[in-house]
PDB file of C-alpha atoms and ligand atoms in Angstrom:
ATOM      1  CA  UNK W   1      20.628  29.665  14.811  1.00  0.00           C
ATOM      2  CA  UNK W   2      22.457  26.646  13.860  1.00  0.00           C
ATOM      3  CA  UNK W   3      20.552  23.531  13.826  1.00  0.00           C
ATOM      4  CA  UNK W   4      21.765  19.824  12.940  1.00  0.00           C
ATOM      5  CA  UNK W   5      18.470  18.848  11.781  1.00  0.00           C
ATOM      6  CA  UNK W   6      18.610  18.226   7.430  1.00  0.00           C
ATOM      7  CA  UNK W   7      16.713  20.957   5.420  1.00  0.00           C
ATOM      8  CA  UNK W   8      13.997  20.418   3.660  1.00  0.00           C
ATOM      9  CA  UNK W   9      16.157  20.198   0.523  1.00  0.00           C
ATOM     10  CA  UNK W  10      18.256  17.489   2.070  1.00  0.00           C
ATOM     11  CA  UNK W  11      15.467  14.858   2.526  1.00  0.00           C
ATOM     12  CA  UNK W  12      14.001  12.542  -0.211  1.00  0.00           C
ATOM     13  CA  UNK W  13      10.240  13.503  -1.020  1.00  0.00           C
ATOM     14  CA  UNK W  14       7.648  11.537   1.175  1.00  0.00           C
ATOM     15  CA  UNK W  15       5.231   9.255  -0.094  1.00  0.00           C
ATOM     16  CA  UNK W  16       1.444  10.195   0.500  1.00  0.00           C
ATOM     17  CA  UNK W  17      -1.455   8.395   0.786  1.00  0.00           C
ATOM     18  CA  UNK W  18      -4.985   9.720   1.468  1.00  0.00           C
ATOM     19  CA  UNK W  19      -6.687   6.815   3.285  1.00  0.00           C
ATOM     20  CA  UNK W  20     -10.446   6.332   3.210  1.00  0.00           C
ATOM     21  CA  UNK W  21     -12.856   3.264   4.998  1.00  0.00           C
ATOM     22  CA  UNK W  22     -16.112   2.320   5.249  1.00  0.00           C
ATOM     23  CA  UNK W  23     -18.347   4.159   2.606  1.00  0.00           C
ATOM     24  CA  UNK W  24     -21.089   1.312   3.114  1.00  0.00           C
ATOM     25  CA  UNK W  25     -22.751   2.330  -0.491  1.00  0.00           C
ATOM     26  CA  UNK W  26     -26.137   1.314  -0.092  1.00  0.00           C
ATOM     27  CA  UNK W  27     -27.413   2.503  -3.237  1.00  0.00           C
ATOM     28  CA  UNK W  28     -29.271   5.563  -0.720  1.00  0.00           C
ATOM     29  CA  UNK W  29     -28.299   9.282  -1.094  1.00  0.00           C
ATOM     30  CA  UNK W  30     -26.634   9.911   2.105  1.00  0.00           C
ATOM     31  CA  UNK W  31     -24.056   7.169   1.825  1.00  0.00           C
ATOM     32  CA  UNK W  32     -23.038   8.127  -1.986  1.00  0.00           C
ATOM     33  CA  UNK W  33     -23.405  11.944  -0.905  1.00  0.00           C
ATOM     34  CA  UNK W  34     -20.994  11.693   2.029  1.00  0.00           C
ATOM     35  CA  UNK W  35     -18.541   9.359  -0.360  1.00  0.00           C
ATOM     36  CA  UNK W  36     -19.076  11.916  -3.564  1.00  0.00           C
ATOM     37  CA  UNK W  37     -17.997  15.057  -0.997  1.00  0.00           C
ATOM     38  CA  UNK W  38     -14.874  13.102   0.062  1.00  0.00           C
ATOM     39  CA  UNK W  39     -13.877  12.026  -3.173  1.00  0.00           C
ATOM     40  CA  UNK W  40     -14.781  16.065  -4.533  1.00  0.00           C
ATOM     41  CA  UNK W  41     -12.546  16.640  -1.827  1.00  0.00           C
ATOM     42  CA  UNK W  42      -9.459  14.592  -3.445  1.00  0.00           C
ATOM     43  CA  UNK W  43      -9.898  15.780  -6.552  1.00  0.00           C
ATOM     44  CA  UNK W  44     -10.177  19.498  -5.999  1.00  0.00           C
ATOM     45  CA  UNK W  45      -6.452  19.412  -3.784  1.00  0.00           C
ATOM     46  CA  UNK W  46      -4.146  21.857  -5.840  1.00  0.00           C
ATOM     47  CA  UNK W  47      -1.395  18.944  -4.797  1.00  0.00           C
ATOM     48  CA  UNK W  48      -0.985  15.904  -5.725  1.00  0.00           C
ATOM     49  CA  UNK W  49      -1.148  12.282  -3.989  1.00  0.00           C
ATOM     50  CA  UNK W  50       1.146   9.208  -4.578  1.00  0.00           C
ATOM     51  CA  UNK W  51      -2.162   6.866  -4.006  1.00  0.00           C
ATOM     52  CA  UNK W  52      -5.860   6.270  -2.439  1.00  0.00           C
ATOM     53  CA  UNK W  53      -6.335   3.654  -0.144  1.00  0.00           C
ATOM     54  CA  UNK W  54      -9.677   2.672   0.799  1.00  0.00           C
ATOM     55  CA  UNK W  55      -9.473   0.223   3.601  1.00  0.00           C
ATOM     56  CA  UNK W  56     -13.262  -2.130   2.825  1.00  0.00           C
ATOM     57  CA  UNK W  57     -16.807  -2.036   3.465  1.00  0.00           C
ATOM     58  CA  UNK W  58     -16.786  -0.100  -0.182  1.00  0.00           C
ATOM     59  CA  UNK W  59     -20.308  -1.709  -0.642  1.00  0.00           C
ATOM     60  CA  UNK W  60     -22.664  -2.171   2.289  1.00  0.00           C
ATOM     61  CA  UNK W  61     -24.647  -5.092   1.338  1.00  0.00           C
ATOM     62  CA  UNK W  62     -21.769  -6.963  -1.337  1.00  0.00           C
ATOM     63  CA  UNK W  63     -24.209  -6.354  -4.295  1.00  0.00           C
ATOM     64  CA  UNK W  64     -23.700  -5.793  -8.114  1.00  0.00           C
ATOM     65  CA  UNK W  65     -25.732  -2.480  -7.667  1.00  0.00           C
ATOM     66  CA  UNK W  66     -23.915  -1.336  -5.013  1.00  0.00           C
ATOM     67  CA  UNK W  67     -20.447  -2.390  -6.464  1.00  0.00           C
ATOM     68  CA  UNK W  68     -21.422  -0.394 -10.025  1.00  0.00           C
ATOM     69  CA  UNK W  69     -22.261   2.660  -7.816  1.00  0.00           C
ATOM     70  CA  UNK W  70     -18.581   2.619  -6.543  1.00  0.00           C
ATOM     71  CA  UNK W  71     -17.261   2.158  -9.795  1.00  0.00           C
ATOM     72  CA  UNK W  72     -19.016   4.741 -11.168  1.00  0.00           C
ATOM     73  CA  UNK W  73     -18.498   7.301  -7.885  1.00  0.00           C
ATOM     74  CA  UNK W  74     -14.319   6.677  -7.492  1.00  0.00           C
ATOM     75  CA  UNK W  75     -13.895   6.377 -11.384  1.00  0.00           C
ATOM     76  CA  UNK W  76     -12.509  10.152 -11.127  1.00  0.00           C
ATOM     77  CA  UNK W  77     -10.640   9.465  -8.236  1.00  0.00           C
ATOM     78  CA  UNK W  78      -8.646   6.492 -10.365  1.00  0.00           C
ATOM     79  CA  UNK W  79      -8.236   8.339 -13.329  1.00  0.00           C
ATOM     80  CA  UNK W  80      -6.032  10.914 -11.016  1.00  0.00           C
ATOM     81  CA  UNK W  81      -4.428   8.789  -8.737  1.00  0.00           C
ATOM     82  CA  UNK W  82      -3.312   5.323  -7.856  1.00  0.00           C
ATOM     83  CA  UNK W  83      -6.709   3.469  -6.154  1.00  0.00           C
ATOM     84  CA  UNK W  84      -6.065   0.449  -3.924  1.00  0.00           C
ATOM     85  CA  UNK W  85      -8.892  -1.064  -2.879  1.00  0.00           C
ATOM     86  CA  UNK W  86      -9.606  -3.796  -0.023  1.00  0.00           C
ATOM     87  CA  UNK W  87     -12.308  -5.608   0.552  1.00  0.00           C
ATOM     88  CA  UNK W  88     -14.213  -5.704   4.245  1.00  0.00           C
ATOM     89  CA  UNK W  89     -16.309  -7.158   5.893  1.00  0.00           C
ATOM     90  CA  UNK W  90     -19.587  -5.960   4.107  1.00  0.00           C
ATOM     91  CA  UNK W  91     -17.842  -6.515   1.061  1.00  0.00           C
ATOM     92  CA  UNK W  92     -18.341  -9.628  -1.318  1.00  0.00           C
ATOM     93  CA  UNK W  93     -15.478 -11.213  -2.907  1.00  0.00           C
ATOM     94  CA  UNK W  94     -16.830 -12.573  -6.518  1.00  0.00           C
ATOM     95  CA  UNK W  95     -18.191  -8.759  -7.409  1.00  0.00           C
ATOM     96  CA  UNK W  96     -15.865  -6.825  -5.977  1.00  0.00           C
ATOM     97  CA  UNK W  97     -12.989  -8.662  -7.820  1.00  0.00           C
ATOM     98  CA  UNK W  98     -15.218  -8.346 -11.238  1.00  0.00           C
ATOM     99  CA  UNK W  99     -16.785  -4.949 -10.809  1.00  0.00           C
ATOM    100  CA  UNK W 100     -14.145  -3.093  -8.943  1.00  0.00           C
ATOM    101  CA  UNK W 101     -11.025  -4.439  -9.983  1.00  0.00           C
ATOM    102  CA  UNK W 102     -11.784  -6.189 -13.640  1.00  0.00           C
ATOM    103  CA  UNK W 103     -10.602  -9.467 -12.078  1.00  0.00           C
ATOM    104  CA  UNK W 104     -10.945 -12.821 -13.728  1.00  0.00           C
ATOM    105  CA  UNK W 105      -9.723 -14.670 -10.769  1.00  0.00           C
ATOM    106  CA  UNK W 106     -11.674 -17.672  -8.861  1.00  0.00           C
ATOM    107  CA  UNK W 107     -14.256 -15.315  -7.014  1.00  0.00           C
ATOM    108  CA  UNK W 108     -14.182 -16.676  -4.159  1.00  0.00           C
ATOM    109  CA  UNK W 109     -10.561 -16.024  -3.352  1.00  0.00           C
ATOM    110  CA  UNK W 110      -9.292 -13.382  -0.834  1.00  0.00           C
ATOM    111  CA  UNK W 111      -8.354 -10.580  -2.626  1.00  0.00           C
ATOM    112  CA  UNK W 112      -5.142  -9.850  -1.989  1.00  0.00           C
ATOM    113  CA  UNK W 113      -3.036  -6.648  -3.979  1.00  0.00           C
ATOM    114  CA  UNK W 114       0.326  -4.997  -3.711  1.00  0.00           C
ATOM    115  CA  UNK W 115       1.439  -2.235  -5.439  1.00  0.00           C
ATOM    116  CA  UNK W 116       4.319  -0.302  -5.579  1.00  0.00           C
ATOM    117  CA  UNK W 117       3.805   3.879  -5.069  1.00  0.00           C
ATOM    118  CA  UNK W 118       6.354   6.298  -4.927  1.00  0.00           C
ATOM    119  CA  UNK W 119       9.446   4.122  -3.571  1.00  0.00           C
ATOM    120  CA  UNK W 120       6.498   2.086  -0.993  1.00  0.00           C
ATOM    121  CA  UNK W 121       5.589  -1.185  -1.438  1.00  0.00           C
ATOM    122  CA  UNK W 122       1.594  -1.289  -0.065  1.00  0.00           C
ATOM    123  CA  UNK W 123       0.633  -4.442   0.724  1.00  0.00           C
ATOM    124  CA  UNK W 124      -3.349  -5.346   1.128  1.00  0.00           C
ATOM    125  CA  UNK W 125      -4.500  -7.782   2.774  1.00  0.00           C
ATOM    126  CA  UNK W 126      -8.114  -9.205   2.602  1.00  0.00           C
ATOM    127  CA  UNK W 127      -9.013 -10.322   6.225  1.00  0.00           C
ATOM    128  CA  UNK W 128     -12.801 -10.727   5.617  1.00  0.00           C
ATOM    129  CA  UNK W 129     -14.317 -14.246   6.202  1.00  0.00           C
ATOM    130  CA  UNK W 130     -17.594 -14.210   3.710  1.00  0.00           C
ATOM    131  CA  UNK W 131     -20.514 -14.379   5.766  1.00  0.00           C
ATOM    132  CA  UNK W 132     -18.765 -13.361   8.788  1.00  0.00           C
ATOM    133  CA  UNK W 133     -18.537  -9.402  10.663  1.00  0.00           C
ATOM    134  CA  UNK W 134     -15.298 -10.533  11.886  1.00  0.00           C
ATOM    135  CA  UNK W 135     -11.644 -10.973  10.319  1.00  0.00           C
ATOM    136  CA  UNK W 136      -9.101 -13.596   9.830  1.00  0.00           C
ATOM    137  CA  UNK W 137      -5.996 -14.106   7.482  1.00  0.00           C
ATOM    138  CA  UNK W 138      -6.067 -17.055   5.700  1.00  0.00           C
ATOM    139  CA  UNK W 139      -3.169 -19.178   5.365  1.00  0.00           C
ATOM    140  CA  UNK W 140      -2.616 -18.552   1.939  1.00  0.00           C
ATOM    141  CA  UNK W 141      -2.586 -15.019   2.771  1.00  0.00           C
ATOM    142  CA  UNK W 142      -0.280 -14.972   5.439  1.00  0.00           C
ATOM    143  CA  UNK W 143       2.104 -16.565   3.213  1.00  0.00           C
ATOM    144  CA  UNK W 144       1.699 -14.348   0.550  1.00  0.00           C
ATOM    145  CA  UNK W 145       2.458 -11.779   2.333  1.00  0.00           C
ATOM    146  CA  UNK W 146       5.081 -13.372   4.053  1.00  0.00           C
ATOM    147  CA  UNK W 147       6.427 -13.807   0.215  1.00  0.00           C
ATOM    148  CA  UNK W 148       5.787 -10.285  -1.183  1.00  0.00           C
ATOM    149  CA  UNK W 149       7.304  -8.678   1.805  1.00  0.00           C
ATOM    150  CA  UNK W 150      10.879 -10.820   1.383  1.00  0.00           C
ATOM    151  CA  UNK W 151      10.571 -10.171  -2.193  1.00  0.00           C
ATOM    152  CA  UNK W 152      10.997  -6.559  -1.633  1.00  0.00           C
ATOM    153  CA  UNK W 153      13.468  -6.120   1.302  1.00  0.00           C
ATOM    154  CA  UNK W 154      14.789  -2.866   0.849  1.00  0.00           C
ATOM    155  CA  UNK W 155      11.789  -1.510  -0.105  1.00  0.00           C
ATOM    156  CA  UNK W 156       9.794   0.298   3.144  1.00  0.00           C
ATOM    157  CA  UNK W 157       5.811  -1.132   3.265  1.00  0.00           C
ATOM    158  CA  UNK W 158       2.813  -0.411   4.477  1.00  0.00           C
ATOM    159  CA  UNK W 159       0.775  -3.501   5.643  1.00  0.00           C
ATOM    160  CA  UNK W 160      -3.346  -2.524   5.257  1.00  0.00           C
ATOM    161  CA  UNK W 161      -6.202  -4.678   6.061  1.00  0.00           C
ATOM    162  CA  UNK W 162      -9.822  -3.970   7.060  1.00  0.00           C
ATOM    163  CA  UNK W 163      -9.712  -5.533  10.794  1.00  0.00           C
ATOM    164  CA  UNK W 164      -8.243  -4.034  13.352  1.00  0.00           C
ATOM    165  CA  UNK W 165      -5.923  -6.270  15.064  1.00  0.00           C
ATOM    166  CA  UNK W 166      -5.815  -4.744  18.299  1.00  0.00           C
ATOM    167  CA  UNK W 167      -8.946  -3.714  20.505  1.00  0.00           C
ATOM    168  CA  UNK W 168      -9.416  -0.208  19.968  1.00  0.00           C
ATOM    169  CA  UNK W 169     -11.779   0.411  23.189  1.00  0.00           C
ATOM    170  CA  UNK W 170     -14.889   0.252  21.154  1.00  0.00           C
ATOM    171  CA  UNK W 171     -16.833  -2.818  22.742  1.00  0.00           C
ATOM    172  CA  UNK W 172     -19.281  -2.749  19.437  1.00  0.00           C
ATOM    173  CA  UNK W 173     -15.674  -3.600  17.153  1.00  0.00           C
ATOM    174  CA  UNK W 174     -13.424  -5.295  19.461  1.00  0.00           C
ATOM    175  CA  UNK W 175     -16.042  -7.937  19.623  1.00  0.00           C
ATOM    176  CA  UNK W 176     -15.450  -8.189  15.591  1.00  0.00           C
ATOM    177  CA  UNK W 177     -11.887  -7.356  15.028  1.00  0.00           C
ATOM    178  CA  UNK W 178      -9.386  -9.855  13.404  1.00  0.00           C
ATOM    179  CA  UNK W 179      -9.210 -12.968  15.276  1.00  0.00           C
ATOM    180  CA  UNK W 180      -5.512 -14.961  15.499  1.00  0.00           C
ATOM    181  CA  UNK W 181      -3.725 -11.285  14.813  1.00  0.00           C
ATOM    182  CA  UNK W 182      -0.377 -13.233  16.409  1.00  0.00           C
ATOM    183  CA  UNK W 183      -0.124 -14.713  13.239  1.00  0.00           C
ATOM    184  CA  UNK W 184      -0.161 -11.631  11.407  1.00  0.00           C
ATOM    185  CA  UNK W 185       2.487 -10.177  14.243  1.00  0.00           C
ATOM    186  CA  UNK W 186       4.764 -12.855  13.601  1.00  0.00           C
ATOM    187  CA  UNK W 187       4.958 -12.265   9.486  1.00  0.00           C
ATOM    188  CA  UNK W 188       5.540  -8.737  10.353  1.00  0.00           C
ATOM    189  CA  UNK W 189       8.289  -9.694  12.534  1.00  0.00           C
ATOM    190  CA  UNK W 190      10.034 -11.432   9.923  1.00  0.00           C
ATOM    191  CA  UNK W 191      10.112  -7.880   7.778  1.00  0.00           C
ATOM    192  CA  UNK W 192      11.649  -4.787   9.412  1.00  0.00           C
ATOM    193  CA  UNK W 193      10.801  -2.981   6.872  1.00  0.00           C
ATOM    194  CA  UNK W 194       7.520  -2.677   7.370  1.00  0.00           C
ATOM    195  CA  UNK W 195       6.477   0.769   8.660  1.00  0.00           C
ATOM    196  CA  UNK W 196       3.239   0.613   9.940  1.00  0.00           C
ATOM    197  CA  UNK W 197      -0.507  -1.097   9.454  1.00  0.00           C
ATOM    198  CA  UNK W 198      -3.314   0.775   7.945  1.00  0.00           C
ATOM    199  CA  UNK W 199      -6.840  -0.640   9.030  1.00  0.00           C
ATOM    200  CA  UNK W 200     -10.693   0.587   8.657  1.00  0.00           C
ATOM    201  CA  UNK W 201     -13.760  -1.036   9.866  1.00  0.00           C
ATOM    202  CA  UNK W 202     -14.368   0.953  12.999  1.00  0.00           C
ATOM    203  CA  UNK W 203     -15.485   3.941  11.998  1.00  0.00           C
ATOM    204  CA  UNK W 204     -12.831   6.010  14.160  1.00  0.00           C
ATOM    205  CA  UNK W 205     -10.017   7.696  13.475  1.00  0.00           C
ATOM    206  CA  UNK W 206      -7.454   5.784  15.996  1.00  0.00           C
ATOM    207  CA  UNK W 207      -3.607   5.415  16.441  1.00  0.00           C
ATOM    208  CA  UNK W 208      -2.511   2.738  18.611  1.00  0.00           C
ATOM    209  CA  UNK W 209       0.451   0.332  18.255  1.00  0.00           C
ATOM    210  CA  UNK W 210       0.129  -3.574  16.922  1.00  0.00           C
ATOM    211  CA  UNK W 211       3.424  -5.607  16.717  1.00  0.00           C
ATOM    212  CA  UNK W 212       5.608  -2.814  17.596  1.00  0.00           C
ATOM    213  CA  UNK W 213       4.335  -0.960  15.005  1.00  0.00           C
ATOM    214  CA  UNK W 214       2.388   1.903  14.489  1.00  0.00           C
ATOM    215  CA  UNK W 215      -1.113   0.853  13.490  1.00  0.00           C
ATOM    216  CA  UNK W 216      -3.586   3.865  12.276  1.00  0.00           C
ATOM    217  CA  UNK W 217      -7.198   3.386  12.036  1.00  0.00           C
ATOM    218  CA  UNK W 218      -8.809   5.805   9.437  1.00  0.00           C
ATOM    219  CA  UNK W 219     -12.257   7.131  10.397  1.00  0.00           C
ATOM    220  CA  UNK W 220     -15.584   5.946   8.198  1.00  0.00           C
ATOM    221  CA  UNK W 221     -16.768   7.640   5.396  1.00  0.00           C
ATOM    222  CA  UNK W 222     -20.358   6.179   6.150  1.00  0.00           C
ATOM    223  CA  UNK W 223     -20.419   7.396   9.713  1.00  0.00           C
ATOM    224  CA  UNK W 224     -18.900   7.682  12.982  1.00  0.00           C
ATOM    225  CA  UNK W 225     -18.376   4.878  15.994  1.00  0.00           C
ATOM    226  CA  UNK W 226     -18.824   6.312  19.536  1.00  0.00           C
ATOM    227  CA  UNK W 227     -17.127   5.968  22.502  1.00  0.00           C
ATOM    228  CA  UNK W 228     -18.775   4.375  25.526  1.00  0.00           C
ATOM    229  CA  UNK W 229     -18.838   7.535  27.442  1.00  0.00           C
ATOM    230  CA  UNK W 230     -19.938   9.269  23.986  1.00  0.00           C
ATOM    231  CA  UNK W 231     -22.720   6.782  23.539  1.00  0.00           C
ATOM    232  CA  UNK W 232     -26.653   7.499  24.908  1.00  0.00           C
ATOM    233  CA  UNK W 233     -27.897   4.133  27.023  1.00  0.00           C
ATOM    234  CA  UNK W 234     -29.490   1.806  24.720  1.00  0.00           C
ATOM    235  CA  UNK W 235     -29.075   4.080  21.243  1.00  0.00           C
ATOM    236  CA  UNK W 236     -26.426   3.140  17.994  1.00  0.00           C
ATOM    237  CA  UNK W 237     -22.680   2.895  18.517  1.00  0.00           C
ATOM    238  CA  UNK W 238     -22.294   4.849  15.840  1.00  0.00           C
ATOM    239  CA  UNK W 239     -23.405   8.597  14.370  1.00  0.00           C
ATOM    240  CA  UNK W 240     -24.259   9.561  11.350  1.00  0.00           C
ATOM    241  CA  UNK W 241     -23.919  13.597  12.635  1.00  0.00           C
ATOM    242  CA  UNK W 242     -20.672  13.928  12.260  1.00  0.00           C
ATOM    243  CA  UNK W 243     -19.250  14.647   8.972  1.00  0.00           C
ATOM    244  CA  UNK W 244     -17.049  12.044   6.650  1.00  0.00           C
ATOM    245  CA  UNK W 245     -13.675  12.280   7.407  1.00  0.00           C
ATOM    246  CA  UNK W 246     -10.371  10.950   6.101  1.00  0.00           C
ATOM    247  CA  UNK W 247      -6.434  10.216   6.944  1.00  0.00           C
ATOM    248  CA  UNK W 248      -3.251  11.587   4.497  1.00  0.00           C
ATOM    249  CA  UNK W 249      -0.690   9.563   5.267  1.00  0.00           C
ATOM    250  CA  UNK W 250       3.204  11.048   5.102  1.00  0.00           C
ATOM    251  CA  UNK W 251       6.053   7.995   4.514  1.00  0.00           C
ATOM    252  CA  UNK W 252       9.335   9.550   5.055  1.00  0.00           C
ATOM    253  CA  UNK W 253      12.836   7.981   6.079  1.00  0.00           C
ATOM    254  CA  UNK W 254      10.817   4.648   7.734  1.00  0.00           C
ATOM    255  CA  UNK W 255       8.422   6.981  10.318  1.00  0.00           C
ATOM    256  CA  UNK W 256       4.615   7.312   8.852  1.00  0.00           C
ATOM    257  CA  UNK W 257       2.617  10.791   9.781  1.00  0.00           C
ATOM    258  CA  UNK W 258      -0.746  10.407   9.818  1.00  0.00           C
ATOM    259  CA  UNK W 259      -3.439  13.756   9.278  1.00  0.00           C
ATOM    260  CA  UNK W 260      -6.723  14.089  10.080  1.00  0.00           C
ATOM    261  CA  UNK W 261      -9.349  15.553   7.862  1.00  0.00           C
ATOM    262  CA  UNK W 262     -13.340  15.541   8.181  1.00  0.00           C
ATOM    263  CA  UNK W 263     -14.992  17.002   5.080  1.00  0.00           C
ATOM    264  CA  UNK W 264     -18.186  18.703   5.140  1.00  0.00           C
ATOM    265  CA  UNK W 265     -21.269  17.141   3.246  1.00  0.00           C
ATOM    266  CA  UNK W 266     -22.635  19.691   0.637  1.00  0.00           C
TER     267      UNK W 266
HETATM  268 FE1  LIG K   1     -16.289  -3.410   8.675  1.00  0.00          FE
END
């Protein structure tokens, strides 16, 4: 059978990304024992990954303790593959900079990264407001990355933040998603290149679409958000039954395939 479509030969290597949000370290053993089976799970693939993305709420409470437990927890994950790391809304700025990323930077400042994997420029974003469950962009960080996005033209991105920018049906999140997302729509409309958006924060895995573009929420580490018609009258919106999960991300000739994964605990 003849077919028109390339071989696999004929098409440049993908970049991948494994994706995980929300770990909410608390400094308790079923938080670092659901993080510690997802990041055994990384490290034991025969494969290999162009990066890690963990999309905030690394820490559940923003504290030193909490932040030296993550160190310590994706310490093997960074000394296999590239670790970008973004700060949420249960995050704190001033540790996270120092203990996470060995930053020397005001700590109050969003924290703001980009880094460059495999032939993709990532681009995070820090859309937490301290003190606050929901997100916003500042205007410094709208234009930088309104400025790292034209310095790279050519280059295809990935845009991640914590905060959804869309509702994603979950009454619970919508009510704390990111707040003035046209802004963000309109840098991203000044950038074709950019492929998609990458957010955490509601515990779900979710595909939807944000400024013409794809946008994938990965699911939390921590635990699991329920739908309305999942959810008992008057009980959590969330679950801590179900079992971590996480998202691979495939970047291939400007389309993004995303793959779900949940990993069992123990
Ligand atoms: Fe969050």
């Amino acid at each position: 059978m003849s077919s028109d479509r390339p071989t696999a030969a004929d098409r440049p290597e993908p970049t991948v990304l494994a994706q995980l949000s929300d770990l909410h370290l608390d400094g308790g053993p079923r938080a670092s024992e659901r993080a510690r089976a997802v990041v055994s799970y990384l490290l034991g693939l025969p494969g290999t990954l162009d990066g890690v993305l963990v999309t905030g709420d690394i820490a559940d409470h923003g504290t030193d303790d909490e932040y030296r437990q993550a160190a310590k927890l994706l310490a093997p994950l960074a000394d296999r593959y590239p670790l970008l790391l973004c700060p949420g809304n249960h995050d704190a700025r001033e540790p996270f900079r120092r203990i996470l990323l060995g930053g020397h930077e005001p700590g109050g400042a969003a924290v703001n990264q980009v880094r460059d994997l495999a032939g993709t420029r990532v681009v995070l974003c820090d859309s937490s407001i301290p003190g606050r469950a929901e997100g916003r962009l500042e205007a410094q960080t709208l234009e930088w990355l309104d400025a790292t996005l034209a310095a790279a033209p050519h280059l295809p991105a990935l845009v991640a933040l914590h905060h959804p920018p869309v509702d994603l049906g979950l009454p619970y999140i919508d009510r704390i998603a990111l707040r003035e997302a046209d802004r963000l729509a309109a840098v991203l409309g000044r950038h074709p290149q950019v492929t998609a958006v990458l957010c955490g924060h509601a515990h779900t895995a979710a595909a939807t679409t944000f400024a013409g573009l794809p946008l994938v929420c990965a699911p939390g580490v921590a635990s699991t958000a329920l739908m309305p018609w999942e959810q008992e009258p008057g009980r959590s919106w969330k679950t801590e039954d179900a079992d971590p999960a996480l998202t691979f991300h495939l970047l291939r000739e400007g389309r993004l395939t995303s793959h779900q994964r949940t990993v069992p605990v123990g």
